Structures are given as C-alpha cells and as structure tokens.
C-alpha cells in the first residue's frame, strides 16, 4: 500500500522516531508548527478517526498514554495540545490516523483550523 506513514512505521521511509512499541510509533513532524511537534500513529493502517470502531479503538487509548509520557519526557509541564485532523474539511493530508502532539511555547488557537 502506498502510505507514507505505513512506510515510516516499517522503516522504509526514514524519520526521527522518539518512541516505538508493538502497536504505535511516534516521530518528529517534518514541518514542525511548535518547538515540540510529534506525530503519534498506530502501526496498523487506519485511514482516519472516522474509521475508529470497537475493534481498533484500544490503540487510541494507548496513543494518549504515549502522548502523556512523551509530554513529560519533553518537559511540556506548562501544557500541550493533541490534535487530530479527520477528512478534507479538517485539512487531513496524510490518510493514516495520526495525532499531533504540540507544545514548548504558547500555541495560539489556530492550529488545524480552516484558513
Ligand atoms: P495532517 O495535516 O494530515 O493532520 O498532518 C500531516 C502531517 O504529517 C503534517 O504536519 C506534515 O508536516 C507531516 N508529514 C507529512 N509527510 C511527512 C513525512 O514524510 N515525514 C514526517 N516526519 N512528517 C510528515
Ligand atoms: Zn498507512
């Protein structure tokens, strides 16, 4: 399958991984929108949040555990944001479920909103 994030997950495309286990990978965003901008993805190809259901939702809980752990590691003690863009109206550009973890400075209110 021609999916950038599947290729990042299996190592075919290089990335700066900051966390990996059996079910998820976290890596630095190529085009960071904040001092810390990490993408956390399931290794399983789920196209978007619209395809989360009772058979695959456990990985989403796990992603939020990993996000909290990474936020602590990155010293985002003053706060952080977790963003998911789902579908065209939200500006989703990579069609493999991913959560943005952003922080390290005041973030404003515009990330992910329509221009
Ligand atoms: P979306 O707009 O779909 O929510 O976010 C996709 C994100 O993936 C963007 O922030 C973009 O910078 C990031 N991205 C796209 N291609 C690559 C890549 O090949 N490597 C990395 N590390 N990030 C990517
Ligand atoms: Zn994929």
Short mmCIF file of N, CA and C and ligand atoms in Angstrom, two decimals:
data_model
loop_
_atom_site.label_atom_id
_atom_site.label_comp_id
_atom_site.label_asym_id
_atom_site.label_seq_id
_atom_site.Cartn_x
_atom_site.Cartn_y
_atom_site.Cartn_z
N UNK A 1 0.85 -1.21 0.00
CA UNK A 1 0.00 0.00 0.00
C UNK A 1 0.88 1.25 0.00
N UNK A 2 0.46 2.25 -0.74
CA UNK A 2 1.27 3.45 -0.89
C UNK A 2 0.91 4.48 0.18
N UNK A 3 1.35 4.21 1.40
CA UNK A 3 1.00 5.11 2.51
C UNK A 3 2.30 5.54 3.19
N UNK A 4 2.54 6.86 3.23
CA UNK A 4 3.79 7.39 3.82
C UNK A 4 3.97 6.91 5.25
N UNK A 5 2.89 6.95 6.04
CA UNK A 5 3.05 6.64 7.47
C UNK A 5 3.21 5.14 7.71
N UNK A 6 2.62 4.29 6.86
CA UNK A 6 2.93 2.85 6.94
C UNK A 6 4.42 2.65 6.68
N UNK A 7 4.96 3.39 5.69
CA UNK A 7 6.38 3.25 5.34
C UNK A 7 7.27 3.78 6.46
N UNK A 8 6.85 4.85 7.12
CA UNK A 8 7.60 5.35 8.28
C UNK A 8 7.55 4.31 9.40
N UNK A 9 6.37 3.74 9.62
CA UNK A 9 6.21 2.74 10.70
C UNK A 9 7.11 1.53 10.47
N UNK A 10 7.24 1.09 9.19
CA UNK A 10 8.07 -0.11 8.96
C UNK A 10 9.52 0.22 8.59
N UNK A 11 9.87 1.52 8.63
CA UNK A 11 11.26 1.91 8.44
C UNK A 11 11.67 2.12 6.99
N UNK A 12 10.72 1.93 6.05
CA UNK A 12 11.04 2.13 4.62
C UNK A 12 11.37 3.59 4.32
N UNK A 13 10.69 4.51 5.02
CA UNK A 13 10.98 5.94 4.90
C UNK A 13 11.59 6.37 6.23
N UNK A 14 12.74 7.07 6.19
CA UNK A 14 13.38 7.47 7.44
C UNK A 14 12.58 8.55 8.19
N UNK A 15 12.70 8.53 9.50
CA UNK A 15 12.09 9.56 10.33
C UNK A 15 12.87 9.61 11.63
N UNK A 16 12.66 10.67 12.39
CA UNK A 16 13.28 10.75 13.71
C UNK A 16 12.28 10.20 14.71
N UNK A 17 12.43 8.92 15.03
CA UNK A 17 11.49 8.28 15.96
C UNK A 17 11.85 8.66 17.40
N UNK A 18 10.84 9.00 18.16
CA UNK A 18 11.06 9.33 19.57
C UNK A 18 10.47 8.26 20.49
N UNK A 19 9.65 7.38 19.93
CA UNK A 19 9.08 6.28 20.71
C UNK A 19 8.57 5.21 19.74
N UNK A 20 8.71 3.95 20.14
CA UNK A 20 8.14 2.86 19.34
C UNK A 20 7.86 1.67 20.24
N UNK A 21 6.74 1.01 20.02
CA UNK A 21 6.49 -0.29 20.65
C UNK A 21 5.76 -1.18 19.64
N UNK A 22 5.10 -2.23 20.09
CA UNK A 22 4.50 -3.19 19.16
C UNK A 22 3.38 -2.57 18.32
N UNK A 23 2.68 -1.59 18.88
CA UNK A 23 1.47 -1.12 18.20
C UNK A 23 1.51 0.33 17.72
N UNK A 24 2.43 1.14 18.24
CA UNK A 24 2.47 2.55 17.85
C UNK A 24 3.90 3.03 17.58
N UNK A 25 3.99 4.12 16.83
CA UNK A 25 5.27 4.80 16.59
C UNK A 25 5.03 6.30 16.77
N UNK A 26 6.02 6.99 17.34
CA UNK A 26 5.98 8.45 17.45
C UNK A 26 7.26 9.00 16.83
N UNK A 27 7.09 10.05 16.03
CA UNK A 27 8.26 10.63 15.34
C UNK A 27 8.04 12.13 15.15
N UNK A 28 9.15 12.85 14.95
CA UNK A 28 9.06 14.29 14.78
C UNK A 28 8.40 14.64 13.45
N UNK A 29 7.51 15.63 13.48
CA UNK A 29 6.89 16.12 12.25
C UNK A 29 7.97 16.78 11.38
N UNK A 30 7.89 16.53 10.08
CA UNK A 30 8.84 17.08 9.11
C UNK A 30 8.77 18.60 9.05
N UNK A 31 7.61 19.15 9.33
CA UNK A 31 7.37 20.60 9.17
C UNK A 31 6.77 21.12 10.48
N UNK A 32 7.63 21.23 11.53
CA UNK A 32 7.09 21.50 12.87
C UNK A 32 6.38 22.84 13.00
N UNK A 33 5.24 22.81 13.68
CA UNK A 33 4.43 24.02 13.93
C UNK A 33 4.62 24.53 15.35
N UNK A 34 5.51 23.91 16.11
CA UNK A 34 5.78 24.31 17.50
C UNK A 34 7.14 23.73 17.86
N UNK A 35 7.77 24.22 18.94
CA UNK A 35 9.09 23.69 19.32
C UNK A 35 9.09 22.17 19.48
N UNK A 36 8.02 21.62 20.04
CA UNK A 36 7.84 20.17 20.05
C UNK A 36 6.64 19.86 19.16
N UNK A 37 6.86 19.07 18.11
CA UNK A 37 5.75 18.66 17.23
C UNK A 37 6.00 17.22 16.82
N UNK A 38 5.32 16.34 17.54
CA UNK A 38 5.49 14.90 17.35
C UNK A 38 4.20 14.34 16.78
N UNK A 39 4.33 13.38 15.88
CA UNK A 39 3.17 12.65 15.37
C UNK A 39 3.16 11.27 16.00
N UNK A 40 2.02 10.86 16.51
CA UNK A 40 1.88 9.53 17.11
C UNK A 40 0.86 8.76 16.27
N UNK A 41 1.29 7.60 15.79
CA UNK A 41 0.43 6.83 14.87
C UNK A 41 0.33 5.36 15.31
N UNK A 42 -0.78 4.73 14.97
CA UNK A 42 -0.83 3.27 15.13
C UNK A 42 -0.01 2.63 14.01
N UNK A 43 0.63 1.49 14.27
CA UNK A 43 1.31 0.78 13.18
C UNK A 43 0.29 0.23 12.19
N UNK A 44 -0.87 -0.13 12.71
CA UNK A 44 -1.97 -0.61 11.85
C UNK A 44 -2.48 0.54 10.98
N UNK A 45 -2.74 0.27 9.71
CA UNK A 45 -3.27 1.32 8.84
C UNK A 45 -4.75 1.54 9.10
N UNK A 46 -5.05 2.66 9.76
CA UNK A 46 -6.44 3.12 9.94
C UNK A 46 -6.48 4.46 9.22
N UNK A 47 -7.34 4.64 8.22
CA UNK A 47 -7.26 5.85 7.39
C UNK A 47 -7.50 7.16 8.15
N UNK A 48 -8.44 7.17 9.09
CA UNK A 48 -8.72 8.42 9.80
C UNK A 48 -9.53 8.10 11.06
N UNK A 49 -9.79 9.13 11.85
CA UNK A 49 -10.60 8.95 13.06
C UNK A 49 -12.01 8.46 12.74
N UNK A 50 -12.44 8.67 11.49
CA UNK A 50 -13.79 8.21 11.11
C UNK A 50 -13.87 6.68 11.05
N UNK A 51 -12.72 6.01 10.99
CA UNK A 51 -12.72 4.54 10.92
C UNK A 51 -12.41 3.90 12.27
N UNK A 52 -12.43 4.68 13.36
CA UNK A 52 -12.22 4.09 14.68
C UNK A 52 -13.53 3.40 15.11
N UNK A 53 -13.40 2.16 15.55
CA UNK A 53 -14.59 1.41 15.98
C UNK A 53 -14.20 0.50 17.14
N UNK A 54 -15.15 -0.34 17.58
CA UNK A 54 -14.88 -1.13 18.79
C UNK A 54 -13.75 -2.15 18.60
N UNK A 55 -13.43 -2.48 17.35
CA UNK A 55 -12.36 -3.47 17.15
C UNK A 55 -10.96 -2.85 17.17
N UNK A 56 -10.84 -1.53 16.92
CA UNK A 56 -9.50 -0.94 16.83
C UNK A 56 -9.27 0.24 17.77
N UNK A 57 -10.24 0.55 18.64
CA UNK A 57 -10.13 1.77 19.45
C UNK A 57 -9.11 1.67 20.59
N UNK A 58 -8.71 0.45 20.95
CA UNK A 58 -7.76 0.32 22.07
C UNK A 58 -6.45 1.06 21.77
N UNK A 59 -6.05 1.07 20.50
CA UNK A 59 -4.79 1.72 20.16
C UNK A 59 -4.87 3.24 20.38
N UNK A 60 -6.07 3.79 20.31
CA UNK A 60 -6.23 5.24 20.53
C UNK A 60 -5.98 5.56 22.01
N UNK A 61 -6.49 4.73 22.89
CA UNK A 61 -6.20 4.91 24.31
C UNK A 61 -4.70 4.81 24.55
N UNK A 62 -4.07 3.85 23.90
CA UNK A 62 -2.63 3.67 24.05
C UNK A 62 -1.87 4.89 23.54
N UNK A 63 -2.32 5.45 22.42
CA UNK A 63 -1.67 6.65 21.87
C UNK A 63 -1.73 7.79 22.88
N UNK A 64 -2.86 7.93 23.59
CA UNK A 64 -2.95 9.00 24.59
C UNK A 64 -2.05 8.73 25.79
N UNK A 65 -1.86 7.47 26.15
CA UNK A 65 -0.88 7.15 27.21
C UNK A 65 0.52 7.55 26.77
N UNK A 66 0.86 7.21 25.52
CA UNK A 66 2.19 7.54 24.99
C UNK A 66 2.35 9.06 24.92
N UNK A 67 1.30 9.77 24.53
CA UNK A 67 1.36 11.23 24.45
C UNK A 67 1.67 11.83 25.81
N UNK A 68 1.02 11.33 26.85
CA UNK A 68 1.25 11.86 28.20
C UNK A 68 2.69 11.58 28.63
N UNK A 69 3.18 10.39 28.30
CA UNK A 69 4.56 10.03 28.66
C UNK A 69 5.56 10.92 27.91
N UNK A 70 5.32 11.12 26.61
CA UNK A 70 6.24 11.96 25.82
C UNK A 70 6.19 13.41 26.29
N UNK A 71 4.99 13.89 26.64
CA UNK A 71 4.87 15.28 27.12
C UNK A 71 5.71 15.47 28.37
N UNK A 72 5.70 14.46 29.23
CA UNK A 72 6.51 14.53 30.45
C UNK A 72 8.00 14.52 30.09
N UNK A 73 8.38 13.60 29.21
CA UNK A 73 9.79 13.50 28.78
C UNK A 73 10.29 14.78 28.13
N UNK A 74 9.41 15.42 27.34
CA UNK A 74 9.79 16.65 26.63
C UNK A 74 9.60 17.88 27.51
N UNK A 75 9.23 17.64 28.77
CA UNK A 75 9.07 18.72 29.76
C UNK A 75 8.02 19.76 29.33
N UNK A 76 6.92 19.27 28.80
CA UNK A 76 5.83 20.17 28.41
C UNK A 76 4.92 20.42 29.62
N UNK A 77 5.57 20.79 30.74
CA UNK A 77 4.84 20.91 32.00
C UNK A 77 3.85 22.08 31.98
N UNK A 78 4.08 23.02 31.08
CA UNK A 78 3.20 24.19 31.01
C UNK A 78 2.00 23.96 30.10
N UNK A 79 1.91 22.76 29.54
CA UNK A 79 0.75 22.43 28.71
C UNK A 79 1.15 21.98 27.32
N UNK A 80 0.20 21.35 26.66
CA UNK A 80 0.43 20.85 25.30
C UNK A 80 -0.91 20.66 24.64
N UNK A 81 -0.87 20.39 23.34
CA UNK A 81 -2.11 20.17 22.59
C UNK A 81 -1.99 18.86 21.81
N UNK A 82 -3.09 18.11 21.79
CA UNK A 82 -3.17 16.92 20.95
C UNK A 82 -4.23 17.21 19.89
N UNK A 83 -3.83 17.06 18.61
CA UNK A 83 -4.74 17.41 17.51
C UNK A 83 -4.89 16.22 16.57
N UNK A 84 -6.11 16.00 16.14
CA UNK A 84 -6.36 15.04 15.06
C UNK A 84 -7.18 15.74 13.98
N UNK A 85 -6.68 15.74 12.76
CA UNK A 85 -7.45 16.25 11.63
C UNK A 85 -8.08 15.05 10.93
N UNK A 86 -9.39 15.11 10.74
CA UNK A 86 -10.11 13.98 10.12
C UNK A 86 -10.83 14.47 8.87
N UNK A 87 -10.33 14.04 7.72
CA UNK A 87 -11.03 14.34 6.46
C UNK A 87 -10.65 15.68 5.86
N UNK A 88 -11.20 15.94 4.69
CA UNK A 88 -10.79 17.09 3.88
C UNK A 88 -11.11 18.43 4.54
N UNK A 89 -12.29 18.55 5.15
CA UNK A 89 -12.65 19.84 5.74
C UNK A 89 -11.72 20.19 6.90
N UNK A 90 -11.14 19.18 7.55
CA UNK A 90 -10.22 19.42 8.66
C UNK A 90 -8.78 19.58 8.18
N UNK A 91 -8.57 19.38 6.88
CA UNK A 91 -7.22 19.55 6.34
C UNK A 91 -6.33 18.33 6.53
N UNK A 92 -6.92 17.14 6.67
CA UNK A 92 -6.09 15.93 6.78
C UNK A 92 -5.38 15.70 5.45
N UNK A 93 -4.03 15.64 5.52
CA UNK A 93 -3.25 15.47 4.29
C UNK A 93 -2.67 14.06 4.17
N UNK A 94 -2.45 13.39 5.29
CA UNK A 94 -1.94 12.02 5.26
C UNK A 94 -3.04 11.11 5.79
N UNK A 95 -3.45 10.16 4.94
CA UNK A 95 -4.63 9.36 5.26
C UNK A 95 -4.26 8.07 5.99
N UNK A 96 -3.56 8.28 7.08
CA UNK A 96 -3.23 7.22 8.06
C UNK A 96 -3.39 7.92 9.41
N UNK A 97 -4.25 7.39 10.26
CA UNK A 97 -4.58 8.03 11.53
C UNK A 97 -3.32 8.52 12.25
N UNK A 98 -3.34 9.78 12.68
CA UNK A 98 -2.20 10.33 13.43
C UNK A 98 -2.69 11.43 14.35
N UNK A 99 -2.02 11.52 15.48
CA UNK A 99 -2.30 12.57 16.46
C UNK A 99 -1.07 13.44 16.57
N UNK A 100 -1.27 14.75 16.43
CA UNK A 100 -0.18 15.72 16.61
C UNK A 100 -0.05 16.00 18.10
N UNK A 101 1.16 15.95 18.62
CA UNK A 101 1.45 16.41 19.99
C UNK A 101 2.30 17.66 19.86
N UNK A 102 1.74 18.79 20.31
CA UNK A 102 2.37 20.09 20.11
C UNK A 102 2.60 20.77 21.45
N UNK A 103 3.75 21.44 21.57
CA UNK A 103 4.00 22.20 22.80
C UNK A 103 5.36 22.84 22.78
N UNK A 104 5.70 23.42 23.91
CA UNK A 104 7.01 24.05 24.06
C UNK A 104 6.98 25.55 24.00
N UNK A 105 5.83 26.12 23.62
CA UNK A 105 5.62 27.57 23.65
C UNK A 105 4.10 27.78 23.58
N UNK A 106 3.64 29.02 23.90
CA UNK A 106 2.19 29.26 23.78
C UNK A 106 1.75 28.99 22.33
N UNK A 107 0.63 28.29 22.16
CA UNK A 107 0.29 27.74 20.84
C UNK A 107 -0.69 28.58 20.04
N UNK A 108 -1.32 29.56 20.66
CA UNK A 108 -2.38 30.26 19.90
C UNK A 108 -3.56 29.33 19.71
N UNK A 109 -4.53 29.78 18.96
CA UNK A 109 -5.77 29.00 18.85
C UNK A 109 -6.04 28.52 17.43
N UNK A 110 -5.04 28.68 16.53
CA UNK A 110 -5.36 28.47 15.12
C UNK A 110 -4.97 27.13 14.56
N UNK A 111 -4.13 26.34 15.26
CA UNK A 111 -3.64 25.12 14.61
C UNK A 111 -4.80 24.24 14.18
N UNK A 112 -4.77 23.84 12.93
CA UNK A 112 -5.78 22.90 12.43
C UNK A 112 -7.06 23.56 12.00
N UNK A 113 -7.22 24.85 12.21
CA UNK A 113 -8.48 25.47 11.80
C UNK A 113 -8.39 25.89 10.34
N UNK A 114 -9.53 26.01 9.71
CA UNK A 114 -9.55 26.42 8.30
C UNK A 114 -9.03 27.85 8.20
N UNK A 115 -8.27 28.10 7.14
CA UNK A 115 -7.68 29.46 6.96
C UNK A 115 -8.76 30.39 6.47
P1 LIG B 1 -2.38 16.35 8.74
O1 LIG B 1 -2.47 17.66 8.02
O2 LIG B 1 -2.75 15.19 7.84
O3 LIG B 1 -3.09 16.33 10.04
O4 LIG B 1 -0.85 16.20 9.13
C1 LIG B 1 0.11 15.53 8.39
C2 LIG B 1 1.44 15.90 9.00
O5 LIG B 1 2.40 14.99 8.51
C3 LIG B 1 1.93 17.31 8.62
O6 LIG B 1 2.15 18.05 9.81
C4 LIG B 1 3.22 17.05 7.84
O7 LIG B 1 4.22 18.01 8.14
C5 LIG B 1 3.62 15.66 8.32
N1 LIG B 1 4.34 14.89 7.32
C6 LIG B 1 3.98 14.67 6.03
N2 LIG B 1 4.87 13.86 5.42
C7 LIG B 1 5.82 13.57 6.35
C8 LIG B 1 7.00 12.75 6.31
O8 LIG B 1 7.36 12.14 5.30
N3 LIG B 1 7.72 12.67 7.47
C9 LIG B 1 7.35 13.33 8.61
N4 LIG B 1 8.14 13.19 9.68
N5 LIG B 1 6.24 14.09 8.68
C10 LIG B 1 5.48 14.21 7.56
ZN1 LIG B 2 -0.83 3.65 6.42
#
